[in-house]
Short mmCIF file of C-alpha atoms (C1' of nucleotides) in Angstrom, two decimals:
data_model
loop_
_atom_site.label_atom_id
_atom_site.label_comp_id
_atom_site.label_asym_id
_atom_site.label_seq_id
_atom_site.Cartn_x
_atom_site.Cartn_y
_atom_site.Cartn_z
CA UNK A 1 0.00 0.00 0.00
CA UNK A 2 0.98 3.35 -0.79
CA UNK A 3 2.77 6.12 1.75
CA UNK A 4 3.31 9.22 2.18
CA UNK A 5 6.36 10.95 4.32
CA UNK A 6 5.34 13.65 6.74
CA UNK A 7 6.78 16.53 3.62
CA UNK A 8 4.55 14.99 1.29
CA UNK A 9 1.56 15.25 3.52
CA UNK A 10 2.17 18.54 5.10
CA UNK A 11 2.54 19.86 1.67
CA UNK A 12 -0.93 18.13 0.24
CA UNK A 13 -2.64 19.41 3.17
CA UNK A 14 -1.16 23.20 3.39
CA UNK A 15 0.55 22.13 6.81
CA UNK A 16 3.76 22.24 8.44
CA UNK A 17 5.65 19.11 9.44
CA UNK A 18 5.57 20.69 12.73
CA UNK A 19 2.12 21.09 13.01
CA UNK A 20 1.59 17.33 11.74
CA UNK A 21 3.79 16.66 14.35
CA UNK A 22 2.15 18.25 16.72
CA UNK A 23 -1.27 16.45 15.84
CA UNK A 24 0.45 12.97 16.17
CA UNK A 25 1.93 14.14 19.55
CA UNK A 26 -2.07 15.23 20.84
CA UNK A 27 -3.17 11.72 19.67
CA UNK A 28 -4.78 13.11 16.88
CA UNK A 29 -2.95 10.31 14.53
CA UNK A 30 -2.48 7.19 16.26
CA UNK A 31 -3.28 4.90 13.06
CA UNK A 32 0.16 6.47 11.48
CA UNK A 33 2.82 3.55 11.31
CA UNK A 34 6.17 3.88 11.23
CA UNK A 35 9.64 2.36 9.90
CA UNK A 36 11.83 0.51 12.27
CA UNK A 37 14.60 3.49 12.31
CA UNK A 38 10.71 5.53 13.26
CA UNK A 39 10.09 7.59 10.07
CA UNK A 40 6.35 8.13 9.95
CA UNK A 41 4.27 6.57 7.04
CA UNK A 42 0.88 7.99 6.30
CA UNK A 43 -1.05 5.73 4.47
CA UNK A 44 -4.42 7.50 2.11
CA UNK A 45 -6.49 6.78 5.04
CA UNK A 46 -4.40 9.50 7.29
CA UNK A 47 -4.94 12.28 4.87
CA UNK A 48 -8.06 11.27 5.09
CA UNK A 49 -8.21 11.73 8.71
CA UNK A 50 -6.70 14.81 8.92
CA UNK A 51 -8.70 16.54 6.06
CA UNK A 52 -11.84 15.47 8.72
CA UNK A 53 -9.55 17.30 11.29
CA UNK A 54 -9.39 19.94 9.51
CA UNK A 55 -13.18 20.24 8.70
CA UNK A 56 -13.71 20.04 12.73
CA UNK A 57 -11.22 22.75 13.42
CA UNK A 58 -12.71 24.25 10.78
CA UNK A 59 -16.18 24.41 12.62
CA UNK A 60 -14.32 25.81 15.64
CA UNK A 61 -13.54 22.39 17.86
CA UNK A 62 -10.77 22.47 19.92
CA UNK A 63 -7.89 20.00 19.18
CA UNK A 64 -9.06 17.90 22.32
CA UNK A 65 -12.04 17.41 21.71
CA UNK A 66 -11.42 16.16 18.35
CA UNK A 67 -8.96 14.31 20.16
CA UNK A 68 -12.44 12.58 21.78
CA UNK A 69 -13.89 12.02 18.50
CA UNK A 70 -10.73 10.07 17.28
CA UNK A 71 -10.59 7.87 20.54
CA UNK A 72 -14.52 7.15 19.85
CA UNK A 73 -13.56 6.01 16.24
CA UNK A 74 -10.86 3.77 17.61
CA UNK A 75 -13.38 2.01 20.09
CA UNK A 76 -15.64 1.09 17.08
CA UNK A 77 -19.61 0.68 17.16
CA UNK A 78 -20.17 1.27 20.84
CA UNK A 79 -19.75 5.07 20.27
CA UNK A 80 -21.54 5.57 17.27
CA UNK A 81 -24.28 7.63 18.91
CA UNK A 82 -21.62 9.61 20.74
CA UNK A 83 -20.19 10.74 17.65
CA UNK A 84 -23.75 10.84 15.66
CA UNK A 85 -24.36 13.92 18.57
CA UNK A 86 -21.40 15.43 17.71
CA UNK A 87 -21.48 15.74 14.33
CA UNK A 88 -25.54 17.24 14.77
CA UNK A 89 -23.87 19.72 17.32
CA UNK A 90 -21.19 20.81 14.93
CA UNK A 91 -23.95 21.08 12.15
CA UNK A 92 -25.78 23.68 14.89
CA UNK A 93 -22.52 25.34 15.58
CA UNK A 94 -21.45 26.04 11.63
CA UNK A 95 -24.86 27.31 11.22
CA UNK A 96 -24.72 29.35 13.73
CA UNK A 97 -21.50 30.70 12.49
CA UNK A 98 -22.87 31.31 9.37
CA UNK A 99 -26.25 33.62 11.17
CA UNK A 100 -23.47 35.50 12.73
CA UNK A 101 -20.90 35.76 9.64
CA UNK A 102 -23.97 37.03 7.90
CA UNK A 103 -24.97 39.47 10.15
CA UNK A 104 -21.31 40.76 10.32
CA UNK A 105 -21.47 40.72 6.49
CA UNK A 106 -24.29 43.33 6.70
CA UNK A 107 -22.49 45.81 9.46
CA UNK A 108 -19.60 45.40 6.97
CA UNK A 109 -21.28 46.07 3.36
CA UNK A 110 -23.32 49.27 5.20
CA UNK A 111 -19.51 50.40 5.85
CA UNK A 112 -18.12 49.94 2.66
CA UNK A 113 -21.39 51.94 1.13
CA UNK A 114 -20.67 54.68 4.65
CA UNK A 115 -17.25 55.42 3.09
CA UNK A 116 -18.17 55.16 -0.94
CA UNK A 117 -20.22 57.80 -0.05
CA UNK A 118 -17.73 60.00 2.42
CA UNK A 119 -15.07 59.46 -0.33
CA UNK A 120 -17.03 60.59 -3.34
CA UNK A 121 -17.65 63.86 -1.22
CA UNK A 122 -14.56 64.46 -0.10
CA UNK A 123 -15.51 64.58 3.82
CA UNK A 124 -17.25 62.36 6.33
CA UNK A 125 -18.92 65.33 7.35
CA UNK A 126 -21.82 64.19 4.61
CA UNK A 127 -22.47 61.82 7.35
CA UNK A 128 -22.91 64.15 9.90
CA UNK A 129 -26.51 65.27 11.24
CA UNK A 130 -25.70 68.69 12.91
CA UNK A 131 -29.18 69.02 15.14
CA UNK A 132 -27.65 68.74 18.13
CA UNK A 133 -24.88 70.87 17.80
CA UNK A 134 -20.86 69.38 16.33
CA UNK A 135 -20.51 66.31 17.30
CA UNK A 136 -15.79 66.15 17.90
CA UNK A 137 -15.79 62.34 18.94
CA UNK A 138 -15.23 60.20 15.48
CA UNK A 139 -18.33 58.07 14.30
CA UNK A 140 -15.67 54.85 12.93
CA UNK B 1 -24.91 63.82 28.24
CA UNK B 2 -25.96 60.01 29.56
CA UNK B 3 -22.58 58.11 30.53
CA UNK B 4 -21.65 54.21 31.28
CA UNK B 5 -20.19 52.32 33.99
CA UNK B 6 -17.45 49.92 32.96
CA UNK B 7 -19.46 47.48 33.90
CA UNK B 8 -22.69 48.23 32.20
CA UNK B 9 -20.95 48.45 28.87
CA UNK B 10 -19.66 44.88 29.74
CA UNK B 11 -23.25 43.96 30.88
CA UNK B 12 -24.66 45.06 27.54
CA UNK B 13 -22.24 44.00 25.29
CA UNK B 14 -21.45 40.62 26.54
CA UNK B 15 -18.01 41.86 27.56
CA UNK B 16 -16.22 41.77 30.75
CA UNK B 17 -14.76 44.30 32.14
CA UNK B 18 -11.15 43.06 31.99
CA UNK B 19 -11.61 43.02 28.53
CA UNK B 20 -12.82 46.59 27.73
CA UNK B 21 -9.69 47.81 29.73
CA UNK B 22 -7.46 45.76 27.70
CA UNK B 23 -9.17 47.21 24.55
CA UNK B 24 -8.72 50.32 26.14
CA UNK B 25 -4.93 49.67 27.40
CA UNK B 26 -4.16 49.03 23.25
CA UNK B 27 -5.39 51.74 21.89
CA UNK B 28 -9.07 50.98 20.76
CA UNK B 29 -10.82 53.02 23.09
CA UNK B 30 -9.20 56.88 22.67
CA UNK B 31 -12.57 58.71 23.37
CA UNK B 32 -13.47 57.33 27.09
CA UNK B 33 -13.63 60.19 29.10
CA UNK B 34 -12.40 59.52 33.11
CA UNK B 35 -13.97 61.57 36.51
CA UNK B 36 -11.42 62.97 38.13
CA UNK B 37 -10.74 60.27 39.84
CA UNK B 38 -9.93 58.34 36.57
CA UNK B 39 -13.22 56.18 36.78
CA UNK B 40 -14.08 55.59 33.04
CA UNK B 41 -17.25 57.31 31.30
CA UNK B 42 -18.68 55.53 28.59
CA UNK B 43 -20.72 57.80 25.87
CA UNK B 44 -23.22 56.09 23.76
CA UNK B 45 -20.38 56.74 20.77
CA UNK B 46 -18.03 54.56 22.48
CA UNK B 47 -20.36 52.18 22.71
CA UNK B 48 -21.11 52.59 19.20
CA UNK B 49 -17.11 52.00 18.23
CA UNK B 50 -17.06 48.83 20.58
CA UNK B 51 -19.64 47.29 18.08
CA UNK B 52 -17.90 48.30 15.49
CA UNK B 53 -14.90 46.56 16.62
CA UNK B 54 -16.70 43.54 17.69
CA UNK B 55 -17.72 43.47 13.90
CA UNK B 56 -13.90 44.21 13.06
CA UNK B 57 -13.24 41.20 14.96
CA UNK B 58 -15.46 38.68 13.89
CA UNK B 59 -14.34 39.05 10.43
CA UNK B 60 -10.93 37.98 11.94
CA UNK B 61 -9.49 40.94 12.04
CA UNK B 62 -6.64 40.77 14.91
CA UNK B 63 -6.98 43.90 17.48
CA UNK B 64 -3.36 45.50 16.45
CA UNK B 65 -4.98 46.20 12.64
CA UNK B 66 -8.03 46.86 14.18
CA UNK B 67 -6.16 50.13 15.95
CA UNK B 68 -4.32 51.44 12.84
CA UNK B 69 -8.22 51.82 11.92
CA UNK B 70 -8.99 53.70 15.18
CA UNK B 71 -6.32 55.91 14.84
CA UNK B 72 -7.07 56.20 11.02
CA UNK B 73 -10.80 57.50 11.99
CA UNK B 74 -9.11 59.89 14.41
CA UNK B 75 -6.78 61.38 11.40
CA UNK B 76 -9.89 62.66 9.95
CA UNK B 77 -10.82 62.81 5.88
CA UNK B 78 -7.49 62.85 4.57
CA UNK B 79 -7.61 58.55 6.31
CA UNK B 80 -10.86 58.14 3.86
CA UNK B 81 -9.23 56.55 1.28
CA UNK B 82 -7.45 53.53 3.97
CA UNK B 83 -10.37 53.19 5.98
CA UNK B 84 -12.56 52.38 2.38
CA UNK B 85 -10.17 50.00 1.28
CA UNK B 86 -9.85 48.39 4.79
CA UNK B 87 -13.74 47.52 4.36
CA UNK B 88 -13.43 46.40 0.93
CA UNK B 89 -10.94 43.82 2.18
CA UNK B 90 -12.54 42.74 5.40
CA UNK B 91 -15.63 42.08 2.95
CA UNK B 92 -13.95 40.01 0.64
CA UNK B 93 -12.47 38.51 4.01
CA UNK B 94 -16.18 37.37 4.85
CA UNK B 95 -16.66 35.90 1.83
CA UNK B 96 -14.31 33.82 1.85
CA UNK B 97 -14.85 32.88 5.26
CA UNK B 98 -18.52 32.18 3.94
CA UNK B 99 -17.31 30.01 1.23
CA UNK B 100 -15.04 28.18 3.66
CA UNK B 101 -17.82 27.17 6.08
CA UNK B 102 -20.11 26.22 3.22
CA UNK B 103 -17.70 23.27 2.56
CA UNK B 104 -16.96 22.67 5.92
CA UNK B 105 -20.79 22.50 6.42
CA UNK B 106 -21.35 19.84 3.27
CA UNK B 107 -18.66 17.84 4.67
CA UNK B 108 -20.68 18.00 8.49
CA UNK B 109 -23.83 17.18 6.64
CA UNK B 110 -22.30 14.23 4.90
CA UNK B 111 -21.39 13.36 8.31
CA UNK B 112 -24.19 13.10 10.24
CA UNK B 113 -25.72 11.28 7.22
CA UNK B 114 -23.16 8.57 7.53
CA UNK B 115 -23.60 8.17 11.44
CA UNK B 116 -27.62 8.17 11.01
CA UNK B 117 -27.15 5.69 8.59
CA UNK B 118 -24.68 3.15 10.82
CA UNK B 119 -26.81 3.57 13.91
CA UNK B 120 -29.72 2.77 12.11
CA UNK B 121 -27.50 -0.24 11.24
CA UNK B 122 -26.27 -0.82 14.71
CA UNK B 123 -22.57 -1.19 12.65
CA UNK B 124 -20.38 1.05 10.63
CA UNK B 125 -20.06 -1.79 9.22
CA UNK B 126 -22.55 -0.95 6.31
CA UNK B 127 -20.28 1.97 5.39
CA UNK B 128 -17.17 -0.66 4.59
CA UNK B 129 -16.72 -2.03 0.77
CA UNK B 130 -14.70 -5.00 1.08
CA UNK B 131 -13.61 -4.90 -2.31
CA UNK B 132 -9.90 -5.04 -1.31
CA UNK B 133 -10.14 -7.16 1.76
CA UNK B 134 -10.74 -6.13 5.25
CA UNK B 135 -9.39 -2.63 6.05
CA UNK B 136 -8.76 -2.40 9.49
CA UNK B 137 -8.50 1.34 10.06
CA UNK B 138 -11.24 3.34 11.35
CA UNK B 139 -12.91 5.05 8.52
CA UNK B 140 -13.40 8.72 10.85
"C1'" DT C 1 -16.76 55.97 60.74
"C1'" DT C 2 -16.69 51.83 59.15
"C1'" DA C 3 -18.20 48.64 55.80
"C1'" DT C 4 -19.26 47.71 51.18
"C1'" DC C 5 -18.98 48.42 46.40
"C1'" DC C 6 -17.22 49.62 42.36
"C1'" DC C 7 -13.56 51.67 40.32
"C1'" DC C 8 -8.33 52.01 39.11
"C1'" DT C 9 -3.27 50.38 37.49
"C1'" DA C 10 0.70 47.45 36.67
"C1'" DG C 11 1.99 43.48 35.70
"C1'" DA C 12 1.80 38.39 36.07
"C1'" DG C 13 -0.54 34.23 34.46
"C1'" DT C 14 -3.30 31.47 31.21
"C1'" DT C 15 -4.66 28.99 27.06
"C1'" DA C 16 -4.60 27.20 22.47
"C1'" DA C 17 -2.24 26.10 18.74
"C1'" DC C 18 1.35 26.12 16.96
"C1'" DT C 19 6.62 26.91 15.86
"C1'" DC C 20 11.17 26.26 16.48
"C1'" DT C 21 15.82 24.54 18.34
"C1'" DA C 22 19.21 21.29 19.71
"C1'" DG C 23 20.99 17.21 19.24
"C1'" DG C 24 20.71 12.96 17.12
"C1'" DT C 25 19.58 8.83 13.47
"C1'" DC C 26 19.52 6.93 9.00
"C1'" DA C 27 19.69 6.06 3.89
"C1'" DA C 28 21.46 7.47 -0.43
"C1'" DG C 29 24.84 9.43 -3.37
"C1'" DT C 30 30.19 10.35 -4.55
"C1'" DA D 1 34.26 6.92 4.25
"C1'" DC D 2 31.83 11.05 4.07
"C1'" DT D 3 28.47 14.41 3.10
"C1'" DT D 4 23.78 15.64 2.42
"C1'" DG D 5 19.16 15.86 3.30
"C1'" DA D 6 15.07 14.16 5.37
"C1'" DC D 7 13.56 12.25 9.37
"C1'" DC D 8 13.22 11.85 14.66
"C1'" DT D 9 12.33 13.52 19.93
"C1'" DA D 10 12.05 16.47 23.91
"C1'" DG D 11 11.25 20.45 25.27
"C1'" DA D 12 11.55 25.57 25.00
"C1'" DG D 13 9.58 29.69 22.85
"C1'" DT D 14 5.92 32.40 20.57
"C1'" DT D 15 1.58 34.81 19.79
"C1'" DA D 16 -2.96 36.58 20.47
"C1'" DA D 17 -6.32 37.67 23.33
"C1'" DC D 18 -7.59 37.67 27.15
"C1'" DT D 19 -7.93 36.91 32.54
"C1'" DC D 20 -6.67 37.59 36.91
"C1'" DT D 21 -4.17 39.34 41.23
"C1'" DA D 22 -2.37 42.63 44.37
"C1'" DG D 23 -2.70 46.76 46.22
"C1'" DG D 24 -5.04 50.96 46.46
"C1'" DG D 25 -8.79 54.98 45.89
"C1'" DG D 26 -13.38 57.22 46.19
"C1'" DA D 27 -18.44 57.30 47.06
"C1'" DT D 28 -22.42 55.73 49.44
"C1'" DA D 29 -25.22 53.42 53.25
"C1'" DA D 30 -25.86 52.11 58.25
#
DNA sequence: TTATCCCCTAGAGTTAACTCTAGGTCAAGT
DNA sequence: ACTTGACCTAGAGTTAACTCTAGGGGATAA
């Protein structure tokens, strides 16, 4: 079966060595073999792992808890419904990611209109409603 | 004009206190007016800039860029120009970060369709092809 | 006036996730 | 035999963004 050194991997997956090292050293890799002199051999099914690590992290799970999810997978069918939860609590917590992403998306786009407009005249002051006298503090 | 405690800003804006006077220690918060006593005064404007920053923040913007913009809107018009582009970018920022999660959400999805699927099975087992012989990694 | 709050600063400590260094092994090429 | 380059470990260092502690001040309530 084909291998992959810890270069060829870190460079596949946009990582450092370090950092690959540092997964295997968290337990985040313990189906990585190795050569008798200790040279680590990832095999297809460790990219594959860590591309699901990555999609965790991705949803904002900390390194040990997906540390959890990779002991579950080790102990086989008996934690199925442990890691079934997870995956419906990471679906909750990308989506709310998302609600909030989109919201910031909003604050952001009424900005970039905000200073369109300030640049085109010149002067934030186009922003400025003067009814209760000059306002000195910056708006932002 | 109606001021804030410390801890009312930190109250309203999910905040705690230690953090608005480390915002306030770098730089973010130059318009806080003190007692005499040098008890901060929150205006409804610094509120104002503290949800601006939260914004700043969420689009992963880390808090030393997130002063150069500060002192950019305390520069005054001839800053427009920075402050324009700065939103342009942390827009384009979003969207990417929108993109990202959209594939890290298919990949979730996927996910909890596999682990319905095996529980309803009692056994990953329905996941494996045995094509090649038994593969005894966990599949993840 | 004494107790109770809330406020302050300076600076130390924490946490996560790397990131790097020192010192060493090993296999291949010359 | 020797050099080169990729690999290894243990453990120290880094960074961002807080978070907390110690020690102290001012205002209000009994």
């Amino acid at each position: 079966m084909k291998t992959f050194s810890i270069s060829e991997v870190a460079k596949q997956l946009n990582l450092t060595i370090y950092t690959l090292r540092y997964y295997d050293k968290e337990g985040l890799l313990p189906n990585v073999e190795r050569t008798i002199s200790g040279t680590r051999l990832f095999k297809k099914s460790d990219i594959d792992a860590l591309k699901i690590i990555e999609c965790l992290k991705a949803t904002g799970m900390p390194i040990k808890e997906i540390k959890n999810f990779i002991n579950w997978c080790s102990e086989g069918d008996t934690t199925l419904q442990q890691r079934y939860d997870m995956f419906i609590e990471r679906k909750a917590a990308v989506e709310a990611q998302m609600e909030e992403l989109k919201k910031t998306m909003e604050v952001i786009e009424h900005k970039c209109f905000y200073y369109k407009t300030a640049l085109d005249a010149g002067t934030e002051d186009v922003h400025k409603d003067n009814k209760m006298g000059r306002n000195f503090a910056p708006t932002y």
